[in-house]
Short mmCIF file of C-alpha atoms in Angstrom, two decimals:
data_model
loop_
_atom_site.label_atom_id
_atom_site.label_comp_id
_atom_site.label_asym_id
_atom_site.label_seq_id
_atom_site.Cartn_x
_atom_site.Cartn_y
_atom_site.Cartn_z
CA GLY S 1 -8.43 -31.89 28.94
CA MET S 2 -8.00 -28.07 29.01
CA THR S 3 -9.55 -25.17 30.89
CA LEU S 4 -12.32 -23.05 29.38
CA GLY S 5 -10.00 -20.05 29.53
CA TYR S 6 -7.32 -21.83 27.49
CA ALA S 7 -9.94 -23.04 25.01
CA ASP S 8 -11.14 -19.45 24.56
CA VAL S 9 -7.59 -18.30 23.77
CA ILE S 10 -7.46 -20.88 20.98
CA ARG S 11 -10.93 -19.85 19.80
CA LYS S 12 -9.70 -16.29 19.42
CA ALA S 13 -6.62 -17.51 17.55
CA ILE S 14 -8.87 -19.41 15.14
CA SER S 15 -11.18 -16.43 14.59
CA LYS S 16 -8.18 -14.14 13.96
CA LYS S 17 -6.51 -16.76 11.71
CA LYS S 18 -3.31 -16.77 13.81
CA ILE S 19 -1.86 -19.92 12.26
CA ASP S 20 1.45 -19.78 14.24
CA LEU S 21 -0.43 -19.84 17.54
CA ILE S 22 -2.61 -22.72 16.35
CA ASN S 23 0.44 -24.73 15.25
CA ASN S 24 2.02 -24.20 18.67
CA PHE S 25 -1.22 -25.45 20.20
CA GLU S 26 -1.17 -28.71 18.16
CA LYS S 27 1.21 -30.69 20.36
CA ASP S 28 -0.65 -29.76 23.57
CA PHE S 29 -4.03 -30.55 21.99
CA LYS S 30 -2.97 -34.00 20.78
CA LEU S 31 -1.33 -34.92 24.09
CA LYS S 32 -4.43 -34.01 26.11
CA ALA S 33 -6.72 -35.72 23.62
CA LYS S 34 -4.56 -38.86 23.90
CA ASN S 35 -4.87 -38.73 27.69
CA ASN S 36 -8.64 -38.74 27.20
CA ASN S 37 -8.41 -42.02 25.27
CA PHE S 38 -9.04 -40.68 21.75
CA SER S 39 -7.35 -42.58 18.91
CA ASP S 40 -4.60 -40.98 16.82
CA ASN S 41 -6.86 -41.11 13.76
CA VAL S 42 -9.71 -39.22 15.46
CA ILE S 43 -7.29 -36.69 17.00
CA ASN S 44 -5.70 -35.93 13.61
CA ILE S 45 -9.09 -35.59 11.89
CA ILE S 46 -10.35 -33.14 14.55
CA PHE S 47 -7.20 -31.03 14.55
CA ASP S 48 -7.12 -30.89 10.74
CA LYS S 49 -10.67 -29.53 10.86
CA ILE S 50 -9.57 -26.87 13.35
CA LYS S 51 -6.73 -25.79 11.04
CA ASP S 52 -9.02 -25.78 7.99
CA PHE S 53 -11.54 -23.63 9.82
CA ALA S 54 -8.78 -21.22 10.84
CA ASN S 55 -7.79 -20.79 7.19
CA PHE S 56 -11.34 -19.83 6.28
CA GLY S 57 -14.32 -20.55 8.45
CA PHE S 58 -17.86 -19.36 7.91
CA ASN S 59 -20.81 -20.57 9.95
CA LYS S 60 -24.06 -21.46 8.17
CA SER S 61 -26.07 -18.49 9.42
CA HIS S 62 -23.47 -16.13 7.95
CA SER S 63 -23.36 -18.09 4.70
CA ILE S 64 -27.13 -17.97 4.26
CA ALA S 65 -27.31 -14.25 5.05
CA TYR S 66 -24.47 -13.32 2.70
CA GLY S 67 -25.78 -15.64 0.00
CA THR S 68 -29.24 -14.07 0.19
CA ILE S 69 -27.82 -10.53 0.00
CA CYS S 70 -25.60 -11.45 -2.96
CA TYR S 71 -28.53 -13.03 -4.80
CA LYS S 72 -30.81 -10.02 -4.27
CA MET S 73 -28.10 -7.53 -5.25
CA GLY S 74 -27.21 -9.58 -8.32
CA TYR S 75 -30.88 -9.67 -9.35
CA LEU S 76 -31.26 -5.89 -8.95
CA LYS S 77 -27.99 -5.22 -10.80
CA ALA S 78 -29.06 -7.41 -13.73
CA ASN S 79 -32.69 -6.30 -13.98
CA TYR S 80 -32.85 -2.79 -12.47
CA PRO S 81 -29.37 -1.28 -13.03
CA ASP S 82 -30.64 2.30 -12.70
CA VAL S 83 -32.01 1.63 -9.20
CA PHE S 84 -29.04 -0.53 -8.18
CA TYR S 85 -26.33 1.92 -9.25
CA LYS S 86 -28.17 4.96 -7.91
CA VAL S 87 -28.05 3.44 -4.43
CA MET S 88 -24.46 2.24 -4.80
CA LEU S 89 -23.29 5.65 -6.02
CA LYS S 90 -25.07 7.37 -3.15
CA GLU S 91 -23.19 5.31 -0.57
CA SER S 92 -19.83 4.99 -2.36
CA SER S 93 -16.40 6.45 -1.69
CA SER S 94 -14.68 8.46 -4.44
CA SER S 95 -12.66 5.46 -5.70
CA ASP S 96 -15.76 3.25 -5.76
CA THR S 97 -17.69 5.99 -7.58
CA LEU S 98 -15.24 5.88 -10.51
CA GLU S 99 -15.57 2.09 -10.64
CA TYR S 100 -19.38 2.24 -10.68
CA LEU S 101 -19.36 4.90 -13.40
CA LYS S 102 -17.04 2.68 -15.43
CA GLU S 103 -19.53 -0.20 -15.07
CA LEU S 104 -22.39 2.08 -16.12
CA LYS S 105 -20.54 3.05 -19.30
CA THR S 106 -19.98 -0.64 -20.02
CA LEU S 107 -23.74 -1.18 -19.68
CA GLY S 108 -24.40 1.56 -22.24
CA PHE S 109 -25.23 4.47 -19.94
CA LYS S 110 -24.10 7.89 -21.16
CA LEU S 111 -22.42 10.02 -18.50
CA LEU S 112 -23.53 13.67 -18.49
CA LYS S 113 -21.85 16.60 -16.77
CA PRO S 114 -23.74 18.44 -14.00
CA SER S 115 -26.65 20.61 -15.13
CA VAL S 116 -27.67 23.77 -13.28
CA ASN S 117 -31.36 23.20 -14.04
CA LYS S 118 -31.45 19.39 -13.71
CA SER S 119 -28.81 18.05 -11.32
CA THR S 120 -29.55 17.34 -7.67
CA ASN S 121 -27.21 16.40 -4.83
CA GLU S 122 -27.42 12.78 -6.00
CA PHE S 123 -26.75 10.97 -9.27
CA ILE S 124 -29.76 10.92 -11.62
CA LEU S 125 -30.10 7.71 -13.63
CA GLU S 126 -32.82 7.68 -16.27
CA ASN S 127 -33.25 6.81 -19.95
CA ASN S 128 -29.78 5.20 -20.10
CA THR S 129 -28.10 8.40 -18.91
CA CYS S 130 -26.33 9.28 -15.67
CA ILE S 131 -26.27 12.97 -14.73
CA LEU S 132 -23.59 13.90 -12.22
CA PRO S 133 -24.72 15.58 -8.99
CA ILE S 134 -23.94 19.18 -8.20
CA THR S 135 -21.87 18.00 -5.23
CA SER S 136 -19.47 16.16 -7.57
CA ILE S 137 -17.90 19.58 -8.20
CA LYS S 138 -14.78 20.09 -6.07
CA GLY S 139 -15.25 22.48 -3.18
CA LEU S 140 -19.01 22.64 -3.60
CA ASN S 141 -20.72 21.26 -0.49
CA LYS S 142 -24.26 20.05 0.04
CA ILE S 143 -25.47 23.41 1.45
CA ILE S 144 -24.38 25.31 -1.67
CA GLY S 145 -25.85 22.52 -3.80
CA GLU S 146 -29.21 22.83 -2.04
CA SER S 147 -29.15 26.61 -2.53
CA ILE S 148 -28.64 26.15 -6.28
CA ILE S 149 -31.51 23.61 -6.41
CA GLU S 150 -33.92 25.73 -4.35
CA ASN S 151 -33.48 28.84 -6.54
CA ARG S 152 -34.32 27.16 -9.85
CA PRO S 153 -35.02 27.66 -12.65
CA TYR S 154 -32.27 29.82 -14.13
CA SER S 155 -33.04 31.56 -17.41
CA SER S 156 -29.66 33.22 -17.90
CA ILE S 157 -26.21 33.61 -16.37
CA PHE S 158 -27.38 36.88 -14.78
CA ASP S 159 -30.37 35.10 -13.26
CA PHE S 160 -27.99 32.57 -11.70
CA PHE S 161 -25.62 35.17 -10.24
CA LYS S 162 -28.59 37.21 -9.00
CA LYS S 163 -30.18 34.33 -7.10
CA ILE S 164 -27.11 32.73 -5.52
CA ASN S 165 -25.25 34.33 -2.62
CA PHE S 166 -21.54 33.95 -3.41
CA LYS S 167 -20.22 35.82 -0.38
CA ASN S 168 -19.28 32.60 1.46
CA ILE S 169 -18.03 30.73 -1.62
CA ASN S 170 -14.36 31.11 -2.52
CA LYS S 171 -13.33 32.03 -6.05
CA ILE S 172 -11.69 28.67 -6.80
CA THR S 173 -14.99 26.88 -6.09
CA ILE S 174 -16.86 29.30 -8.38
CA GLU S 175 -14.29 28.61 -11.11
CA ASN S 176 -14.85 24.89 -10.56
CA ILE S 177 -18.60 25.47 -11.00
CA ILE S 178 -17.88 27.03 -14.39
CA ASN S 179 -15.20 24.55 -15.49
CA SER S 180 -17.37 21.54 -14.57
CA GLY S 181 -19.90 22.53 -17.24
CA LEU S 182 -22.69 23.21 -14.73
CA LEU S 183 -23.47 26.57 -16.36
CA ASP S 184 -22.96 25.58 -20.01
CA GLU S 185 -26.69 25.76 -20.75
CA LEU S 186 -26.87 29.44 -19.78
CA GLY S 187 -25.41 30.78 -23.00
CA TYR S 188 -21.74 31.62 -22.46
CA ASN S 189 -18.62 29.52 -22.93
CA LYS S 190 -16.25 28.78 -20.06
CA LYS S 191 -13.49 31.23 -20.99
CA THR S 192 -16.00 34.09 -21.26
CA LEU S 193 -17.37 33.32 -17.78
CA ILE S 194 -13.92 32.89 -16.20
CA GLU S 195 -12.56 36.14 -17.64
CA ASN S 196 -15.72 38.06 -16.69
CA LEU S 197 -16.04 36.45 -13.26
CA ASP S 198 -15.19 39.61 -11.29
CA VAL S 199 -17.87 41.51 -13.23
CA LEU S 200 -20.43 38.78 -12.51
CA LEU S 201 -19.53 38.62 -8.80
CA ASN S 202 -19.85 42.38 -8.51
CA TYR S 203 -23.28 42.14 -10.14
CA SER S 204 -24.21 39.39 -7.67
CA ASN S 205 -23.25 41.61 -4.72
CA LEU S 206 -25.33 44.50 -6.08
CA SER S 207 -28.28 42.45 -7.30
CA GLU S 208 -30.40 43.22 -4.21
CA PHE S 209 -30.38 46.84 -5.39
CA ASP S 210 -31.81 45.87 -8.81
CA ALA S 211 -28.50 46.53 -10.56
CA LEU S 212 -28.48 46.55 -14.35
CA GLU S 213 -27.09 43.51 -16.11
CA PRO S 214 -23.43 44.23 -16.90
CA TYR S 215 -21.74 44.03 -20.29
CA ILE S 216 -20.06 40.66 -20.83
CA GLU S 217 -17.14 40.63 -23.22
CA GLU S 218 -17.30 37.32 -25.06
CA LYS S 219 -14.06 35.37 -25.53
CA GLU S 220 -13.04 32.58 -27.85
CA GLU S 221 -13.33 29.28 -25.97
CA TYR S 222 -10.31 27.49 -24.49
CA SER S 223 -8.55 24.84 -26.58
CA ASP S 224 -9.85 21.26 -26.39
CA LEU S 225 -6.88 20.29 -24.23
CA GLU S 226 -7.47 23.16 -21.81
CA LEU S 227 -11.18 22.28 -21.54
CA ILE S 228 -10.33 18.65 -20.77
CA GLU S 229 -7.86 19.71 -18.09
CA ARG S 230 -10.30 22.17 -16.51
CA GLU S 231 -13.07 19.58 -16.44
CA TYR S 232 -10.77 17.02 -14.81
CA ASN S 233 -9.53 19.49 -12.19
CA SER S 234 -13.07 20.53 -11.27
CA LEU S 235 -14.68 17.06 -11.19
CA GLY S 236 -11.79 14.68 -10.58
CA MET S 237 -12.77 12.86 -13.78
CA ASN S 238 -13.41 13.51 -17.45
CA ILE S 239 -16.94 13.30 -18.85
CA THR S 240 -16.93 14.99 -22.27
CA SER S 241 -13.50 13.72 -23.34
CA ASN S 242 -10.33 12.24 -21.88
CA ILE S 243 -6.93 13.85 -21.43
CA VAL S 244 -5.09 10.57 -22.05
CA SER S 245 -7.05 10.03 -25.26
CA TYR S 246 -5.98 13.48 -26.43
CA TYR S 247 -2.29 12.68 -25.96
CA LYS S 248 -2.63 9.20 -27.46
CA LYS S 249 -4.12 10.53 -30.67
CA SER S 250 -1.37 13.11 -31.12
CA ASP S 251 1.54 10.82 -30.18
CA PRO S 252 3.88 9.69 -33.02
CA ASP S 253 3.69 6.14 -31.63
CA SER S 254 -0.12 6.17 -31.40
CA ASN S 255 -0.45 2.87 -33.31
CA LYS S 256 1.91 1.14 -30.85
CA LEU S 257 0.32 2.37 -27.61
CA ILE S 258 -1.77 -0.10 -25.63
CA ASP S 259 -4.87 0.43 -23.49
CA LEU S 260 -4.52 -0.66 -19.86
CA GLU S 261 -7.73 -2.68 -20.02
CA LYS S 262 -5.95 -5.02 -22.49
CA ILE S 263 -2.70 -5.31 -20.54
CA GLU S 264 -3.32 -8.98 -19.64
CA ASN S 265 -2.56 -9.79 -23.29
CA TYR S 266 1.01 -8.54 -22.90
CA ILE S 267 2.42 -10.55 -19.98
CA ASN S 268 6.26 -10.71 -20.19
CA LYS S 269 6.22 -8.37 -23.19
CA ASP S 270 7.60 -4.86 -23.67
CA ILE S 271 4.91 -2.21 -24.11
CA LEU S 272 4.37 1.49 -24.69
CA LEU S 273 1.59 3.32 -22.87
CA ILE S 274 0.41 6.79 -21.94
CA GLY S 275 -1.31 7.57 -18.65
CA ARG S 276 -1.97 10.10 -15.92
CA VAL S 277 0.11 9.81 -12.75
CA ASN S 278 -2.31 9.05 -9.93
CA LYS S 279 0.04 8.55 -7.00
CA ILE S 280 3.65 7.66 -6.21
CA ARG S 281 4.84 5.68 -3.21
CA GLU S 282 8.53 5.88 -2.43
CA ILE S 283 10.37 3.19 -0.43
CA LYS S 284 13.95 2.29 0.41
CA THR S 285 15.59 -1.01 -0.50
CA LYS S 286 17.71 -3.15 1.82
CA ASN S 287 20.70 -1.32 0.38
CA ASP S 288 19.14 2.01 1.45
CA GLU S 289 18.44 3.02 -2.15
CA GLU S 290 15.28 4.87 -3.16
CA MET S 291 12.78 3.22 -5.49
CA ALA S 292 9.09 3.76 -6.08
CA PHE S 293 5.73 2.31 -7.07
CA MET S 294 3.62 4.55 -9.28
CA ASP S 295 -0.09 4.19 -10.07
CA ILE S 296 -1.12 5.49 -13.47
CA ILE S 297 -4.54 5.57 -15.15
CA ASP S 298 -5.59 5.90 -18.77
CA PHE S 299 -9.35 5.83 -19.46
CA ASP S 300 -11.05 3.79 -16.75
CA SER S 301 -8.19 1.41 -15.88
CA ASN S 302 -5.11 1.73 -13.73
CA ILE S 303 -1.82 -0.13 -13.30
CA SER S 304 1.07 -0.15 -10.85
CA VAL S 305 4.48 0.70 -12.29
CA THR S 306 7.60 -0.50 -10.48
CA ILE S 307 10.53 1.90 -10.69
CA PHE S 308 13.79 0.33 -9.52
CA PRO S 309 16.55 2.49 -7.95
CA GLU S 310 18.59 3.17 -11.11
CA LYS S 311 15.52 4.34 -13.05
CA TYR S 312 14.05 6.23 -10.08
CA LYS S 313 17.26 8.21 -9.66
CA LYS S 314 17.09 9.11 -13.36
CA TYR S 315 13.40 10.10 -13.46
CA LYS S 316 12.62 11.23 -9.90
CA GLU S 317 12.80 14.97 -10.59
CA ILE S 318 10.49 14.64 -13.61
CA LEU S 319 8.02 12.48 -11.65
CA GLU S 320 7.70 15.10 -8.92
CA LYS S 321 6.34 17.59 -11.47
CA CYS S 322 4.91 15.36 -14.17
CA ASP S 323 1.21 14.71 -14.76
CA ILE S 324 0.80 12.88 -18.08
CA ILE S 325 3.59 10.48 -19.00
CA LYS S 326 4.54 8.02 -21.70
CA ILE S 327 6.44 4.94 -20.57
CA ARG S 328 8.13 1.91 -22.03
CA GLY S 329 8.22 -1.12 -19.76
CA LYS S 330 7.81 -4.85 -19.35
CA VAL S 331 4.54 -6.33 -18.14
CA ASP S 332 5.04 -8.54 -15.10
CA LYS S 333 2.61 -10.87 -13.34
CA ARG S 334 3.13 -12.15 -9.82
CA VAL S 335 0.40 -14.43 -8.49
CA LYS S 336 -2.68 -12.46 -9.64
CA GLU S 337 -1.15 -8.97 -9.63
CA ILE S 338 -0.12 -7.41 -12.94
CA SER S 339 2.34 -4.53 -12.98
CA VAL S 340 4.77 -2.82 -15.34
CA ILE S 341 8.51 -2.58 -14.74
CA LEU S 342 9.73 0.80 -15.99
CA ASN S 343 12.48 1.01 -18.60
CA GLU S 344 12.01 4.49 -20.09
CA MET S 345 9.78 7.46 -19.43
CA TRP S 346 8.87 10.69 -21.23
CA ARG S 347 7.08 13.74 -19.83
CA LEU S 348 4.03 14.87 -21.80
CA SER S 349 2.60 17.52 -19.44
CA TRP S 350 3.47 19.26 -16.19
CA LYS S 351 1.29 19.35 -13.12
CA LYS S 352 -0.65 22.57 -12.71
CA PRO S 353 0.49 24.64 -9.69
CA LYS S 354 -1.91 24.38 -6.74
#
């Protein structure tokens, strides 16, 4: 009782799950079906099926294809995790990468920092270890990574600086190479390399003239906290240790602090936690007051923290500069989403200037 064009409009509404448009279509559908001598019972059954399909419809060919893919991926993940995760890590975004690395740690894999003589431009998974790729270092692109790989092996720090052309690599990237731990196996600690970097770069520039190896003044290594920070800033993650763990251990309330992975056990309860500020999203209420939603992470878990106007006004200036924070709040659950409503906040460390 309707034209093909009109039927196609409804088809599109069903495929796009536009329920309002489908509901508006109901009266017209039933009237035209009635004019074609269908019973009320049959009409209602057919239209209910249309609405159900609009909520979630999946044809059999799609179901079989997706089911087959899920089965094969599940089998590989369970029986060949090294192969499965190597492929997933190769194709993943940065946020997915952190999630896959978290899963690998749960499966018993040990994460290892990049190695100048072992790492490639991809993750290496073998013998229950996962070695980070050279390209996981911030600012270091695939071309530089391939140059490092092609000039192996490196027997010393001088050998490394002699073989690699640093003229097109900015100093911050070179510092990231050092702070990531890539060069740890070449005999000098990070502070020594950072503070002698100009000497090493000068040697690199003169190496084609068979320059003599320069004198390197050895320095006492950075503090544990500084090393953790430098590793995080160069890799976007911590491998050897964790900055949040450092602050938790030294906090006077360490026995009261909770881990985010266990937060489901504290619904509607007041908690204390320490985390790193990941991002802050500011909005305005109906009353034109500023409030915010803040994502914080501890080890491998994250949570959204709701900061209502009164608290946001109090802590906004600190939040703009703060990196590691300690908060007291109430755990809230709405539908399936768990969040924390902020009551109090303390600054534990400032953000490093960019």
